[in-house]
Coordinates of C-alpha atoms and ligand atoms in Angstrom, one line a residue:
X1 CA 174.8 130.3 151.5
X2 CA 175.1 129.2 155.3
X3 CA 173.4 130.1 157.8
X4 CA 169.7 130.5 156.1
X5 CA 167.1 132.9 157.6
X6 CA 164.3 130.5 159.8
X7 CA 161.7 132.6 157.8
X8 CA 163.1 131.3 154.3
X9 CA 162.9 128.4 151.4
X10 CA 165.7 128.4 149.2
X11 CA 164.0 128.3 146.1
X12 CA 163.8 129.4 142.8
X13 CA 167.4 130.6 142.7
X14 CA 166.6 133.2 146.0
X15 CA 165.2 133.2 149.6
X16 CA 161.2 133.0 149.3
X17 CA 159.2 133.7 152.6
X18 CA 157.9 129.8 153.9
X19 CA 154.3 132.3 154.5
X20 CA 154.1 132.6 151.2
X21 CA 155.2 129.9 149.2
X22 CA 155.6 126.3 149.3
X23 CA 157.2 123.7 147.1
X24 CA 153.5 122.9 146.0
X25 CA 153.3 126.7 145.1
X26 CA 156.0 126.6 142.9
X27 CA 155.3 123.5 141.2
X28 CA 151.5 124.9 140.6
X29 CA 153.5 128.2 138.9
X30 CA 155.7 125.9 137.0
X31 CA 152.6 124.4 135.1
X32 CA 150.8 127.9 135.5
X33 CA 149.0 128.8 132.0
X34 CA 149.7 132.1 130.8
X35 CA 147.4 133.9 128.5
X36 CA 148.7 136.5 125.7
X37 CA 146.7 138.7 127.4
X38 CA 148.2 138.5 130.3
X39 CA 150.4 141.3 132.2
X40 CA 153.0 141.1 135.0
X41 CA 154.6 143.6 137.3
X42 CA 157.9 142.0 137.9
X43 CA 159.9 144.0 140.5
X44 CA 162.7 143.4 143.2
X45 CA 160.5 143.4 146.1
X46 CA 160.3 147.4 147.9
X47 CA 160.2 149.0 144.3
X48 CA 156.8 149.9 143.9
X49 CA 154.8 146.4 143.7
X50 CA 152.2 147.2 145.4
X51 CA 151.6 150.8 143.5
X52 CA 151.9 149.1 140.4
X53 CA 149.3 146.7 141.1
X54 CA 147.0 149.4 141.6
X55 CA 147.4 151.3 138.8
X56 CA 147.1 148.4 136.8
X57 CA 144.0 147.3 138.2
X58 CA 142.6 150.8 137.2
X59 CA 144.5 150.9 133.6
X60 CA 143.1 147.6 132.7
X61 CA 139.5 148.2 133.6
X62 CA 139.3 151.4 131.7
X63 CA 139.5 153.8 135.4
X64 CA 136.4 151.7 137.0
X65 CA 137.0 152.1 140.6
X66 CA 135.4 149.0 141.4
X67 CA 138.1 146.5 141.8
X68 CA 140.6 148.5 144.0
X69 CA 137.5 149.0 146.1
X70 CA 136.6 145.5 146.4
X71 CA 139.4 143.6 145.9
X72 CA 142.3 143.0 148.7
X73 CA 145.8 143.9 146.3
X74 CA 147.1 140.4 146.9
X75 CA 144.0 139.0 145.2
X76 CA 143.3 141.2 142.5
X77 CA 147.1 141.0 141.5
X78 CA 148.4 137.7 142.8
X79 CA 151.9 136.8 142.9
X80 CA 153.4 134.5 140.6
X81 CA 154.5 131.3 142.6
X82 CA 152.4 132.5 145.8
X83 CA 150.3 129.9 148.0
X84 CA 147.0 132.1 147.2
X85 CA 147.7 132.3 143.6
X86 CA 146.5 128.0 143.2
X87 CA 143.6 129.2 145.1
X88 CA 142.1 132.3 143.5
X89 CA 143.4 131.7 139.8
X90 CA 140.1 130.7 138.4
X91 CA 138.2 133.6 139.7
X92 CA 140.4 136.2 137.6
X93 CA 139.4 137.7 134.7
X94 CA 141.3 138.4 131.5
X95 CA 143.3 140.8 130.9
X96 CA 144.6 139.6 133.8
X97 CA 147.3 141.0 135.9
X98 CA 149.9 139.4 137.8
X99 CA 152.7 140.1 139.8
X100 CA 156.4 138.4 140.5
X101 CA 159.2 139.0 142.4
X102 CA 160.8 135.8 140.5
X103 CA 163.9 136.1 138.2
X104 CA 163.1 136.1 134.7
X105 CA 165.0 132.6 134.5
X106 CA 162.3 131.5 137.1
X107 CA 159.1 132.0 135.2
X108 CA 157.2 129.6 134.1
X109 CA 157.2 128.4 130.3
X110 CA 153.9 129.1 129.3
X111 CA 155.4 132.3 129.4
X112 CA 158.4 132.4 127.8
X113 CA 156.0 131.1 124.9
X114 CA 153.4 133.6 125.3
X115 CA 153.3 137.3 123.9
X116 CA 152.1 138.1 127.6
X117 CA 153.9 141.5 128.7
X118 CA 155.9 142.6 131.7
X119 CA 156.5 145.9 133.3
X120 CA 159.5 146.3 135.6
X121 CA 159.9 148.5 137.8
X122 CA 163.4 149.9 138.7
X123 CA 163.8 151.5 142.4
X124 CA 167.2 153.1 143.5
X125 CA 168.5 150.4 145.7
X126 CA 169.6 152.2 148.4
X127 CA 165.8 153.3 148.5
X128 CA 164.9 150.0 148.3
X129 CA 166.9 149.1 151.3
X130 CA 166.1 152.0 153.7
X131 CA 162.0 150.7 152.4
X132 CA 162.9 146.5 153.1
X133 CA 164.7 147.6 156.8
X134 CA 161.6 149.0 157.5
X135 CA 159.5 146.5 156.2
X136 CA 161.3 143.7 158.1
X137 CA 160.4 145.3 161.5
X138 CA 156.9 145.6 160.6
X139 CA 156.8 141.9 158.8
X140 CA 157.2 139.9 162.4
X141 CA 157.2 136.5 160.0
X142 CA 161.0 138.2 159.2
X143 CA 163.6 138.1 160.8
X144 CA 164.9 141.4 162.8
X145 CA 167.1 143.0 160.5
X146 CA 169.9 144.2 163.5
X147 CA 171.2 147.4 163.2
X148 CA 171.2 149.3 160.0
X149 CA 175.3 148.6 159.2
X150 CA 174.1 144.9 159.4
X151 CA 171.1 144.9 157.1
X152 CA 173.6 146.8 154.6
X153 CA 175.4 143.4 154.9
X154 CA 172.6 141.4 154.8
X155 CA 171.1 143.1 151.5
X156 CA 174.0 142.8 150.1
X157 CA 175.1 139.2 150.2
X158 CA 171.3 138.6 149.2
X159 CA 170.5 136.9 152.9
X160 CA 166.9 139.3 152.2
X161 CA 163.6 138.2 150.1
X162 CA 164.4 137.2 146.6
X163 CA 168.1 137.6 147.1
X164 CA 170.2 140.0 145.5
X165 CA 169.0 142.9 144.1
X166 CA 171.9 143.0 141.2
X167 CA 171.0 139.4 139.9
X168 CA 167.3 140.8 139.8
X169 CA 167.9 143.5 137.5
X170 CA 170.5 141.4 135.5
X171 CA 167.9 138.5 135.3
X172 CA 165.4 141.4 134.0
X173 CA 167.5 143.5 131.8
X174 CA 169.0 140.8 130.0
X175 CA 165.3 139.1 129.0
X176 CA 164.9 139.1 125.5
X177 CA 161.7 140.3 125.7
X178 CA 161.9 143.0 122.7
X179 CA 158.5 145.1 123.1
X180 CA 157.0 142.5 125.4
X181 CA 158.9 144.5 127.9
X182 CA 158.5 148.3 129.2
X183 CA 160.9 149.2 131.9
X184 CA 159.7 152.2 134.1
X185 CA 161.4 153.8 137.7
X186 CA 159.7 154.3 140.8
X187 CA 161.6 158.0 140.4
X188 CA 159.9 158.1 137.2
X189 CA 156.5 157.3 139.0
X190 CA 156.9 160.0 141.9
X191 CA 158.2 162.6 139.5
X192 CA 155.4 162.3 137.3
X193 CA 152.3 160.0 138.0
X194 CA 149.9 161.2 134.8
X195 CA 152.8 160.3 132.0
X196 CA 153.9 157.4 133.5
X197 CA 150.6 155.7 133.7
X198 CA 149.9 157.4 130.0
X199 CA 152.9 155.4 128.8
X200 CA 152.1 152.4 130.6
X201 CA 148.1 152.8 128.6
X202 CA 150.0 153.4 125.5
X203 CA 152.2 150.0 125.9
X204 CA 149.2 148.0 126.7
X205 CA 147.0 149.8 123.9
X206 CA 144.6 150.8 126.9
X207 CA 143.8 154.0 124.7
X208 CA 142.5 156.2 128.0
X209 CA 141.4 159.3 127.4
X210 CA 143.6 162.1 129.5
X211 CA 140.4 162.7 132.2
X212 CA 140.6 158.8 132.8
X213 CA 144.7 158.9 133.2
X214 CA 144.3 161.8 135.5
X215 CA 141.4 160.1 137.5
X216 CA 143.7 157.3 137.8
X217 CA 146.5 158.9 138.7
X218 CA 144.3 160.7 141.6
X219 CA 143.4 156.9 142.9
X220 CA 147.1 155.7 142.8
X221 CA 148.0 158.8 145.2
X222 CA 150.8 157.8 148.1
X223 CA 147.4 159.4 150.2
X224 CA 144.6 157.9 148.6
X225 CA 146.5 154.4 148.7
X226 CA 147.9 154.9 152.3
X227 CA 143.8 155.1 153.3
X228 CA 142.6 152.4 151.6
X229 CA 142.5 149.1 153.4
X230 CA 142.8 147.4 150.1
X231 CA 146.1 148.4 149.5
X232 CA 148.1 149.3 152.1
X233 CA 148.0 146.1 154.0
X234 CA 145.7 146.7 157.4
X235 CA 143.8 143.7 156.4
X236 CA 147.0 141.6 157.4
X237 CA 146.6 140.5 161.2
X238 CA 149.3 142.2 163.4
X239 CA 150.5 139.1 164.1
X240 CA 152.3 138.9 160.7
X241 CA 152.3 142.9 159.9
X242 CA 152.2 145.1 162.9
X243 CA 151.7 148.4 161.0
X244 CA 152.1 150.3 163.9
X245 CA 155.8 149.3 163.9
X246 CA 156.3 150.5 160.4
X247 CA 153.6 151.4 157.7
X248 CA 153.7 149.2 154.8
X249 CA 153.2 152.5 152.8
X250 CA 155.5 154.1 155.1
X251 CA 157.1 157.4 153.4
X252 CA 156.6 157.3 149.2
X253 CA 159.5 158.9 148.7
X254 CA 162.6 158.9 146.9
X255 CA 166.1 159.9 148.2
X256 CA 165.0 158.9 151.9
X257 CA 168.3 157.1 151.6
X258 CA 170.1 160.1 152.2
X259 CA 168.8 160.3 156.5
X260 CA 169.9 156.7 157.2
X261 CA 173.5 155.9 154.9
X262 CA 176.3 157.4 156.3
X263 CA 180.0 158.1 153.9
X264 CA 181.3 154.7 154.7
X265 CA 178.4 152.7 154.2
X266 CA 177.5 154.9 150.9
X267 CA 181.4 153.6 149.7
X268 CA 181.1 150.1 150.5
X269 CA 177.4 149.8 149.1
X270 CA 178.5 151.4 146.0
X271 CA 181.8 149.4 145.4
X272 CA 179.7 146.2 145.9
X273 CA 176.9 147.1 143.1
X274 CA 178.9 148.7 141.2
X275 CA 181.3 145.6 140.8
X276 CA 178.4 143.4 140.5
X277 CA 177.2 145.2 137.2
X278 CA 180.4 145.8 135.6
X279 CA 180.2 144.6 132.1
X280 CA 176.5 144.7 132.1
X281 CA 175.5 146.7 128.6
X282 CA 172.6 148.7 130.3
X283 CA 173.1 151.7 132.6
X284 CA 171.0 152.6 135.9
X285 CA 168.7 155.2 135.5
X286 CA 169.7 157.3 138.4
X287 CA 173.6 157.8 139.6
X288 CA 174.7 155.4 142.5
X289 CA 176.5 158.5 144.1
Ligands
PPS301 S1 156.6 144.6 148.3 O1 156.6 144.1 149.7 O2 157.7 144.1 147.5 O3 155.3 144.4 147.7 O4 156.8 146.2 148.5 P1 156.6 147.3 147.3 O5 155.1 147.5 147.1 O6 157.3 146.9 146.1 O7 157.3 148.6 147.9 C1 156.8 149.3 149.0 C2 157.3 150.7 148.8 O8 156.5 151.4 147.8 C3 155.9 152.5 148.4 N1 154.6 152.9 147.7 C4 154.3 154.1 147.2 N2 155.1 155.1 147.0 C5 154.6 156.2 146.4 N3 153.3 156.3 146.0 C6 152.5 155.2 146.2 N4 151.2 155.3 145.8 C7 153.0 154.0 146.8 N5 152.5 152.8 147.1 C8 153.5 152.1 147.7 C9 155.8 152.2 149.8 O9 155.5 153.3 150.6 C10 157.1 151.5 150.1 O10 158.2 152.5 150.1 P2 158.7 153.2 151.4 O11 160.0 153.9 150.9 O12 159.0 152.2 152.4 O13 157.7 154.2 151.7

């Protein structure tokens, strides 16, 4: 790829932010020791990270409200690979959670050895592009993304965080993981809050009781979040996240697609994925169209 964004380090197979990560960084997640306890939320970034942290912070701890009360997101559920993550590891406490953008290739081999387990979460792209334009006006250590018929370009050839979104979900979907693995939408999530964090309880033998998942589900609220400086990224000086630009919890919606693609750029966004996951022997969850 020519031409590399000022922001990025091509690393790891994918652009990473130089804020975040560091060739020290990486190598520290290369020999990072994962537990069997362990458990990641690997996602593609703008697919529901951040709400997935918090509801595993609550599912974990049995619905105590105390960590996503104390605890900034970023340190309660550090990312794989991340500067921070070498400087808060040993204050976590198991079962720990974890997040990663990374493809599955990428992770480090403690956990390809371990019987640590992963959630993914699965956002419409097109969502996930109309969320990551927005997000790159707002992040000012990004690049502007130009109009939105350029971004589509950019997001495309990959020239956005953690590259391509198709080589993501490839990486992810082809992982032998058997049922290491649960694969859940951000659809899913919005739909139906309560059953999706009662399966995600049931996968990680939480056992919650149905007042707990409801209590839980009332904490990981698009509202409750969007108010909580813990999660919705306030904390961030404006100098690297100007919120006023663009919430990071900025709409919670799916389908917002629909007010910013127009026939055109629907066709050649579709052609490309589509393409790009031909032969692939899984299906998307929600129709491209
Ligand atoms: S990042 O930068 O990769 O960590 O971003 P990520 O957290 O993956 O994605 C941000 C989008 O997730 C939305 N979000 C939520 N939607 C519904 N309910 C809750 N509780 C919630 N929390 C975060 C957030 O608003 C971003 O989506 P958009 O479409 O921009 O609103």
């Amino acid at each position: 790829m020519t031409d590399l964004p000022e922001w990025s380090l091509p690393l790891c197979g994918c652009l990473l932010t130089t804020m975040d990560f560091d060739t020290e960084s990486i190598e520290y997640a290369k020999q990072f020791p994962v537990e069997d306890t362990d458990v990641f939320v690997a996602t593609f970034p703008k697919s529901g990270t951040t709400w997935m942290q918090h509801i595993l912070s609550l599912v974990l701890n049995g619905g105590d409200l105390t960590p996503i009360n104390t605890i900034p997101n970023w340190d309660r559920v550090p990312w794989m690979g991340s500067k921070r993550l070498a400087e808060i590891a040993d204050q976590l406490k198991s079962p720990r959670a974890l997040a990663t953008h990374l493809l599955f290739a990428k992770m480090p081999p403690s956990f390809h050895t371990s019987k640590a387990k992963v959630i993914y979460v699965m956002r419409n792209p097109k969502d996930i592009l109309v969320s990551s334009y927005y997000f790159h006006q707002m992040a000012t250590f990004l690049d502007d993304p130009g109009t939105f018929d350029e971004f589509i370009d950019k997001f495309l050839e990959g020239r956005v965080l953690f590259g391509k979104w198709t080589d993501h979900v490839k990486s992810w979907r082809r992982a032998k993981l058997g049922d290491r693995i649960m694969f859940i939408t951000y659809e899913d999530m919005v739909q139906d809050l309560p059953a999706s964090i009662r399966r995600i309880s049931d996968f990680l033998c939480c056992n919650l009781s149905e007042e707990v998942i409801q209590n839980i589900a009332k904490c990981c609220s698009f509202k409750k979040m969007k108010t909580n400086p813990l999660s919705n990224f306030s904390l961030v000086s404006k100098e690297y996240m100007n919120n006023d630009k663009s919430p990071f919890l900025r709409k919670g919606t799916t389908g917002d697609w629909k007010n910013h693609f127009d026939s055109q750029q629907l066709t050649r966004f579709e052609s490309v994925i589509h393409k790009e996951l031909e032969g692939e022997d899984f299906s998307l969850p929600w129709s491209l169209e």
